[in-house]
Amino acid sequence: MASSSSTRSIVLGLSLWFLLISPALSLTCTSQSKNLKNEIYVHCLDLPSLSSFLHFTYDASNRSLSIAFVAAPAKSGGWIAWAINPTAPGMAGSQALVAYKDSKGAVTVKLYNVSSYESIVPTKKLSFDVWDTSADESGGLMRIYGKVKVPEELAKAGKLNQVWQVGPSVTPEGMIAKHDFAPPNLNSKGALDLSGAHTGGGSTGTDSRTKKRNIHGVLNAVSWGILFPIGAIIARYLRTFESADPAWFYLHVLCQSSAYAIGVAGWGTGLKLGSDSKGVTYTGHRNIGIALFSLATVQIFALFLRPKKDHKYRFHWNLYHHSVGYAILVLGIINVFKGLDILNPENKWKSAYIIVISVLGGIAVLLEAITWIVVISRKSRSRKA
Ligand SMILES: *[C@@H]1O[C@H](CO)[C@@H](O)[C@H](O)[C@H]1NC(C)=O
Ligand SMILES: *[C@@H]1O[C@H](CO)[C@@H](O)[C@H](O)[C@H]1NC(C)=O
């Protein structure tokens, strides 16, 4: 029963995830003109969240950065913002260019000093020079144009922290309303490489990049997020049944080694994605991914060092094998959710994964109960005998 419903959930999970490979793509850097408002921008960056784009040209000789930021406000009558944060990666401390429709219906650009989350103050000047600012709107998208003098330290580093955002409304006094706190709104930040290296729009088109990201998501969700937990369930619960010995062991090894093979492929795609997107780094997701790969590799090799059942070190080996196994289980699931937040597909994909993992969790709880019943009745039987 357990194996047929888990097979069903794997099939469900696999088919749902494979659909992810072909999401509907609307506008991308490759599909839009590089010529905006009579200026030709050298680079275009498909920003990884909030369906936004940054066209830019950087002149290193005088540190001038010319940008056109394109995004749709969260609601009509809302605002869009693009900012440089000279001091830190997040929103606090950023120096922002914000566009919205003023009370007369004209799209305007205002400067904001976002010194903290509580203090978002319209200002006449940012901490660096800004000139030639303007904004316009077409087809539901707003664009902010502007030129900034990149501060010297950032120019030396060759990159800067950028933050972007969209919000729902603006008061008549020009106070911008809070944006949502959904994952795309919280992930809308990253490093901007001024050289334009690996920022897309060139040979690596966005469509192929999105496809790569989706393949990466599918491989890793299936291996770390689904197969590894199933393999752990097999090892923990089938073992209780004497008739399942040694079948459970081979099933467990088969499941975990296929998970590992798929996981390594997924990990490789992740490394490639990471090196292709110099512009934006997801440190947490990346570090967990590296930890997962290392732990799983150790786990595979430990198989060859497994002492015999009655060996005095077998207890220690089991202890080690189980703790590393559970660590992989937990980290794997966490990283699938982190990845989903980055990839930010439609909600149904996240729901699908939640369903798959809940079904597995439910099966585990049921089997845990059955195991206890079996073990207790076995004990009482052996006591009677
Ligand atoms: C920097 O140089 C570019 C072209 O070489 C020019 O268009 C721009 O106005 C200059 N910016 C500054 C701040 O001098
Ligand atoms: C922004 O606000 C902070 C805190 O009020 C202040 O210290 C800083 O000088 C301001 N920056 C600019 C460019 O006005």
Coordinates of C-alpha atoms and ligand atoms in Angstrom, one line a residue:
M1 CA 0.0 0.0 0.0
A2 CA 2.7 2.3 1.0
S3 CA 4.9 1.6 -2.0
S4 CA 2.0 2.0 -4.5
S5 CA 0.9 5.4 -3.0
S6 CA 4.5 6.6 -2.9
T7 CA 5.0 5.4 -6.5
R8 CA 1.9 7.4 -7.4
S9 CA 3.2 10.5 -5.6
I10 CA 6.5 10.2 -7.4
V11 CA 4.7 10.0 -10.7
L12 CA 2.5 12.9 -9.8
G13 CA 5.6 14.9 -8.7
L14 CA 7.6 14.1 -11.7
S15 CA 4.9 14.9 -14.2
L16 CA 4.0 18.2 -12.4
W17 CA 7.7 19.2 -12.3
F18 CA 8.4 18.4 -15.9
L19 CA 5.6 20.7 -16.9
L20 CA 7.7 23.4 -15.4
I21 CA 10.2 23.2 -18.2
S22 CA 8.0 25.0 -20.6
P23 CA 6.5 28.0 -18.7
A24 CA 4.9 30.8 -20.6
L25 CA 7.4 33.5 -21.1
S26 CA 6.2 37.0 -21.9
L27 CA 8.7 39.8 -22.1
T28 CA 12.5 39.2 -21.9
C29 CA 15.6 41.1 -22.6
T30 CA 16.0 39.2 -25.9
S31 CA 12.5 40.1 -27.0
Q32 CA 12.7 43.8 -26.3
S33 CA 14.4 46.6 -28.1
K34 CA 17.8 47.8 -26.8
N35 CA 16.8 51.3 -28.0
L36 CA 14.7 53.0 -25.4
K37 CA 14.0 56.7 -25.6
N38 CA 16.6 57.2 -28.3
E39 CA 19.4 55.8 -26.2
I40 CA 21.0 52.4 -27.1
Y41 CA 21.9 50.4 -24.0
V42 CA 24.8 48.0 -24.3
H43 CA 23.5 45.5 -21.7
C44 CA 20.2 44.1 -20.6
L45 CA 19.7 42.1 -17.5
D46 CA 16.6 40.0 -16.9
L47 CA 16.3 40.6 -13.2
P48 CA 15.5 37.3 -11.4
S49 CA 12.3 38.4 -9.7
L50 CA 9.3 40.7 -10.2
S51 CA 9.6 40.3 -14.0
S52 CA 11.8 43.4 -14.2
F53 CA 14.6 44.4 -16.5
L54 CA 17.6 46.6 -16.3
H55 CA 19.1 48.1 -19.5
F56 CA 22.4 49.8 -18.8
T57 CA 25.6 51.2 -20.3
Y58 CA 28.6 51.9 -18.1
D59 CA 31.4 54.2 -19.0
A60 CA 34.3 53.3 -16.8
S61 CA 36.3 56.3 -17.9
N62 CA 34.1 58.7 -16.0
R63 CA 32.1 56.3 -13.9
S64 CA 28.8 57.2 -15.5
L65 CA 26.1 54.5 -15.5
S66 CA 23.1 55.1 -17.7
I67 CA 20.1 52.9 -16.8
A68 CA 16.6 52.1 -17.9
F69 CA 14.7 50.1 -15.4
V70 CA 11.5 48.4 -16.7
A71 CA 8.8 46.8 -14.5
A72 CA 5.1 46.8 -14.0
P73 CA 3.7 48.4 -10.8
A74 CA 2.0 46.0 -8.4
K75 CA -1.3 47.6 -9.3
S76 CA -2.3 50.3 -11.7
G77 CA -1.7 53.6 -9.8
G78 CA 1.3 51.9 -8.1
W79 CA 5.0 52.6 -8.2
I80 CA 8.3 51.0 -9.4
A81 CA 11.7 51.6 -7.9
W82 CA 15.3 50.9 -8.7
A83 CA 18.1 51.6 -6.3
I84 CA 21.8 51.4 -5.6
N85 CA 22.8 50.4 -2.1
P86 CA 26.3 51.8 -1.6
T87 CA 26.8 50.1 1.7
A88 CA 24.9 46.8 2.0
P89 CA 23.0 44.2 -0.1
G90 CA 19.5 44.8 1.1
M91 CA 16.9 47.6 1.0
A92 CA 18.1 49.5 4.1
G93 CA 20.6 52.1 3.1
S94 CA 19.6 52.2 -0.5
Q95 CA 19.4 55.3 -2.7
A96 CA 16.3 54.9 -4.9
L97 CA 14.8 56.2 -8.1
V98 CA 11.0 55.8 -7.8
A99 CA 8.5 56.3 -10.6
Y100 CA 4.7 56.7 -10.3
K101 CA 1.9 58.6 -11.8
D102 CA 1.4 61.9 -10.0
S103 CA -2.1 63.3 -9.2
K104 CA -2.2 64.9 -12.7
G105 CA -1.6 61.5 -14.3
A106 CA 2.0 62.3 -15.5
V107 CA 4.7 59.6 -14.8
T108 CA 7.4 61.2 -12.6
V109 CA 10.6 60.1 -11.0
K110 CA 11.4 61.0 -7.4
L111 CA 14.5 60.3 -5.4
Y112 CA 14.3 58.5 -2.1
N113 CA 16.7 58.1 0.7
V114 CA 15.8 54.6 2.2
S115 CA 18.0 54.9 5.3
S116 CA 16.0 52.2 7.0
Y117 CA 12.8 50.2 6.6
E118 CA 10.9 52.7 8.7
S119 CA 12.4 55.8 7.0
I120 CA 11.7 56.2 3.3
V121 CA 12.1 59.9 2.7
P122 CA 11.7 61.8 -0.6
T123 CA 14.9 63.7 -1.1
K124 CA 16.5 66.2 -3.5
K125 CA 19.8 64.5 -3.6
L126 CA 21.1 60.9 -3.3
S127 CA 24.5 60.1 -1.9
F128 CA 25.9 60.1 -5.5
D129 CA 25.1 62.3 -8.5
V130 CA 22.0 61.6 -10.5
W131 CA 21.0 63.4 -13.6
D132 CA 18.8 63.1 -16.7
T133 CA 16.0 61.3 -14.8
S134 CA 12.7 60.6 -16.5
A135 CA 10.0 58.0 -16.7
D136 CA 7.3 56.8 -19.0
E137 CA 4.7 54.1 -19.3
S138 CA 3.5 51.9 -22.0
G139 CA 1.5 48.7 -22.1
G140 CA 1.2 48.4 -18.3
L141 CA 5.0 48.7 -17.9
M142 CA 6.8 51.7 -16.4
R143 CA 10.3 52.7 -17.2
I144 CA 12.7 54.7 -15.1
Y145 CA 15.6 56.4 -17.0
G146 CA 18.5 58.0 -15.4
K147 CA 22.3 58.5 -15.2
V148 CA 24.3 58.1 -12.0
K149 CA 27.9 58.7 -11.1
V150 CA 29.0 55.4 -9.6
P151 CA 30.9 56.0 -6.3
E152 CA 34.6 55.5 -6.6
E153 CA 34.9 52.4 -4.3
L154 CA 32.1 50.7 -6.2
A155 CA 33.6 51.5 -9.6
K156 CA 36.9 50.0 -8.4
A157 CA 35.1 46.9 -7.3
G158 CA 33.4 46.7 -10.7
K159 CA 30.1 45.9 -9.1
L160 CA 27.4 47.4 -6.9
N161 CA 24.4 46.3 -4.9
Q162 CA 21.2 46.9 -6.8
V163 CA 17.7 46.6 -5.3
W164 CA 14.4 46.9 -7.2
Q165 CA 10.8 46.9 -6.1
V166 CA 7.2 47.4 -7.2
G167 CA 4.4 48.7 -5.0
P168 CA 0.6 49.0 -5.2
S169 CA -0.2 52.8 -4.6
V170 CA 1.0 56.3 -3.9
T171 CA -0.8 58.9 -1.7
P172 CA -1.6 62.3 -3.2
E173 CA 1.2 63.7 -1.1
G174 CA 3.7 61.4 -2.9
M175 CA 4.2 58.9 -0.1
I176 CA 4.7 55.4 -1.6
A177 CA 2.7 52.6 -0.1
K178 CA 4.4 49.5 1.3
H179 CA 5.2 46.8 -1.1
D180 CA 4.2 43.1 -0.6
F181 CA 6.4 40.9 1.4
A182 CA 6.1 37.8 -0.9
P183 CA 9.3 36.0 -1.8
P184 CA 9.7 37.8 -5.2
N185 CA 9.6 41.2 -3.3
L186 CA 12.2 40.0 -0.8
N187 CA 14.5 38.4 -3.5
S188 CA 14.6 41.5 -5.6
K189 CA 18.2 42.4 -4.9
G190 CA 21.6 41.4 -6.2
A191 CA 25.0 42.5 -7.4
L192 CA 25.2 44.4 -10.7
D193 CA 28.4 43.6 -12.6
L194 CA 29.3 46.9 -14.3
S195 CA 31.3 45.1 -17.0
G196 CA 28.0 43.5 -18.1
A197 CA 29.6 40.1 -17.9
H198 CA 27.1 37.2 -17.9
T199 CA 24.1 39.5 -17.6
G200 CA 22.2 37.8 -20.4
G201 CA 20.8 39.3 -23.5
G202 CA 23.9 38.2 -25.3
S203 CA 24.7 34.7 -26.4
T204 CA 23.0 33.1 -23.4
G205 CA 19.4 34.1 -24.2
T206 CA 16.9 34.3 -21.3
D207 CA 14.7 31.6 -22.7
S208 CA 17.5 29.1 -22.5
R209 CA 18.5 30.4 -19.1
T210 CA 15.0 30.0 -17.8
K211 CA 14.9 26.6 -19.2
K212 CA 18.2 25.7 -17.5
R213 CA 16.8 27.1 -14.2
N214 CA 13.7 25.0 -14.6
I215 CA 15.7 21.8 -15.4
H216 CA 17.9 22.5 -12.4
G217 CA 14.7 22.9 -10.3
V218 CA 13.2 19.6 -11.6
L219 CA 16.3 17.5 -11.1
N220 CA 16.9 18.7 -7.6
A221 CA 13.4 18.7 -6.4
V222 CA 13.0 15.1 -7.7
S223 CA 16.3 13.9 -6.2
W224 CA 16.9 15.8 -2.9
G225 CA 13.2 16.7 -2.4
I226 CA 11.4 13.5 -3.3
L227 CA 13.7 10.4 -3.9
F228 CA 15.9 10.9 -0.8
P229 CA 12.9 11.1 1.6
I230 CA 11.4 8.0 -0.1
G231 CA 14.7 6.2 0.3
A232 CA 14.8 7.2 4.0
I233 CA 11.2 6.0 4.5
I234 CA 12.1 2.6 2.9
A235 CA 15.1 2.2 5.2
R236 CA 13.3 3.2 8.3
Y237 CA 10.1 1.3 7.9
L238 CA 10.5 -1.7 5.6
R239 CA 13.3 -3.0 7.8
T240 CA 10.8 -3.7 10.6
F241 CA 9.3 -6.5 8.5
E242 CA 11.5 -9.5 8.6
S243 CA 10.1 -10.7 5.3
A244 CA 11.4 -7.5 3.7
D245 CA 15.0 -8.3 4.6
P246 CA 17.3 -7.9 2.7
A247 CA 15.0 -6.5 0.0
W248 CA 14.6 -3.2 1.9
F249 CA 18.4 -2.7 1.8
Y250 CA 18.7 -3.1 -1.9
L251 CA 15.7 -0.9 -2.5
H252 CA 17.2 1.8 -0.2
V253 CA 20.5 1.6 -1.9
L254 CA 18.9 1.8 -5.3
C255 CA 16.7 4.7 -4.4
Q256 CA 19.5 6.7 -2.7
S257 CA 22.0 6.0 -5.5
S258 CA 19.5 7.1 -8.2
A259 CA 18.7 10.1 -6.1
Y260 CA 22.4 10.8 -5.8
A261 CA 23.0 10.5 -9.5
I262 CA 20.1 12.8 -10.4
G263 CA 21.1 15.1 -7.5
V264 CA 24.7 15.4 -8.8
A265 CA 23.3 16.3 -12.3
G266 CA 21.1 18.8 -10.6
W267 CA 24.0 20.1 -8.6
G268 CA 26.1 20.5 -11.7
T269 CA 23.3 22.5 -13.4
G270 CA 23.3 24.7 -10.3
L271 CA 27.0 25.4 -10.5
K272 CA 26.7 26.3 -14.1
L273 CA 23.8 28.6 -13.4
G274 CA 25.8 30.2 -10.6
S275 CA 28.8 30.8 -12.8
D276 CA 26.6 32.1 -15.6
S277 CA 24.8 34.6 -13.4
K278 CA 27.7 36.7 -12.0
G279 CA 25.1 39.5 -11.6
V280 CA 23.1 37.8 -8.8
T281 CA 24.2 35.3 -6.2
Y282 CA 21.9 33.3 -3.9
T283 CA 24.3 32.6 -1.1
G284 CA 22.0 30.5 1.2
H285 CA 20.7 28.3 -1.5
R286 CA 24.2 27.8 -2.9
N287 CA 25.8 27.0 0.5
I288 CA 23.0 24.5 1.3
G289 CA 23.5 22.9 -2.1
I290 CA 27.2 22.5 -1.5
A291 CA 26.6 21.0 2.0
L292 CA 24.1 18.6 0.5
F293 CA 26.5 17.4 -2.2
S294 CA 29.3 16.9 0.3
L295 CA 27.1 15.1 2.9
A296 CA 25.6 12.8 0.2
T297 CA 29.0 12.0 -1.3
V298 CA 30.3 11.1 2.2
Q299 CA 27.1 9.0 2.7
I300 CA 27.7 7.1 -0.6
F301 CA 31.3 6.3 0.3
A302 CA 30.4 5.3 3.8
L303 CA 28.5 2.4 2.3
F304 CA 31.8 0.8 1.4
L305 CA 33.1 1.2 4.9
R306 CA 30.0 -0.3 6.5
P307 CA 31.1 -2.7 9.3
K308 CA 29.4 -6.2 9.5
K309 CA 26.2 -6.4 11.6
D310 CA 27.8 -7.7 14.7
H311 CA 31.0 -5.6 14.5
K312 CA 31.5 -3.5 17.6
Y313 CA 31.7 -0.3 15.5
R314 CA 28.5 -1.0 13.6
F315 CA 26.5 0.9 16.3
H316 CA 28.6 4.0 15.7
W317 CA 28.4 3.6 11.9
N318 CA 24.6 3.5 12.2
L319 CA 24.5 6.5 14.4
Y320 CA 26.6 8.4 11.9
H321 CA 24.7 7.2 8.9
H322 CA 21.4 8.1 10.3
S323 CA 22.3 11.5 11.5
V324 CA 23.9 12.5 8.2
G325 CA 20.8 10.9 6.4
Y326 CA 18.4 13.0 8.4
A327 CA 20.5 16.1 7.9
I328 CA 20.3 15.5 4.1
L329 CA 16.6 15.0 4.4
V330 CA 16.0 18.3 6.2
L331 CA 18.4 20.4 4.2
G332 CA 17.2 18.9 0.9
I333 CA 13.6 19.9 1.6
I334 CA 14.6 23.4 2.8
N335 CA 16.7 23.9 -0.3
V336 CA 13.8 22.9 -2.6
F337 CA 11.7 25.6 -1.0
K338 CA 14.5 28.1 -1.2
G339 CA 14.9 27.2 -4.9
L340 CA 11.2 27.5 -5.5
D341 CA 11.3 31.0 -4.0
I342 CA 14.2 32.0 -6.3
L343 CA 12.7 30.4 -9.4
N344 CA 9.3 31.8 -8.3
P345 CA 7.1 29.7 -10.6
E346 CA 3.3 29.9 -10.4
N347 CA 2.0 29.0 -7.0
K348 CA 0.7 25.6 -8.2
W349 CA 4.3 24.3 -8.4
K350 CA 5.0 25.1 -4.8
S351 CA 1.6 23.7 -3.8
A352 CA 2.4 20.5 -5.8
Y353 CA 5.6 20.0 -3.9
I354 CA 3.9 20.7 -0.6
I355 CA 1.3 18.1 -1.5
V356 CA 4.0 15.5 -2.5
I357 CA 6.0 16.1 0.6
S358 CA 2.9 16.0 2.8
V359 CA 1.8 12.7 1.3
L360 CA 5.3 11.3 2.1
G361 CA 5.1 12.8 5.6
G362 CA 1.7 11.2 6.0
I363 CA 3.0 7.8 4.9
A364 CA 5.9 8.1 7.3
V365 CA 3.6 8.9 10.2
L366 CA 1.3 5.9 9.3
L367 CA 4.3 3.6 9.0
E368 CA 5.8 4.9 12.2
A369 CA 2.6 3.9 14.0
I370 CA 2.5 0.5 12.3
T371 CA 6.2 0.0 13.3
W372 CA 5.5 0.7 16.9
I373 CA 2.5 -1.7 16.9
V374 CA 4.6 -4.4 15.3
V375 CA 7.6 -3.9 17.6
I376 CA 5.4 -3.8 20.8
S377 CA 3.5 -6.8 19.9
R378 CA 6.7 -8.7 19.0
K379 CA 8.1 -7.7 22.4
S380 CA 5.1 -8.9 24.3
R381 CA 5.0 -12.1 22.3
S382 CA 8.7 -12.8 23.0
R383 CA 8.1 -12.0 26.7
K384 CA 5.2 -14.6 26.8
A385 CA 7.3 -17.2 25.0
Ligands
LIG1 C1 30.9 60.2 -19.4 O1 31.2 60.0 -20.8 C2 30.1 59.8 -21.6 C3 30.6 59.5 -23.0 O2 32.0 59.3 -23.1 C4 29.3 61.1 -21.6 O3 28.1 60.9 -22.5 C5 28.8 61.4 -20.2 O4 28.1 62.6 -20.2 C6 30.0 61.5 -19.3 N1 29.6 61.6 -18.0 C7 30.1 62.5 -17.1 C8 29.6 62.5 -15.7 O5 31.0 63.3 -17.4
LIG2 C1 19.8 59.6 4.3 O1 19.2 59.5 5.6 C2 20.2 59.3 6.6 C3 19.4 59.1 7.9 O2 18.5 60.1 8.1 C4 21.2 60.4 6.6 O3 22.2 60.1 7.6 C5 21.9 60.5 5.3 O4 22.8 61.6 5.3 C6 20.9 60.7 4.2 N1 21.5 60.7 2.9 C7 21.3 61.6 2.0 C8 22.1 61.5 0.7 O5 20.5 62.6 2.1

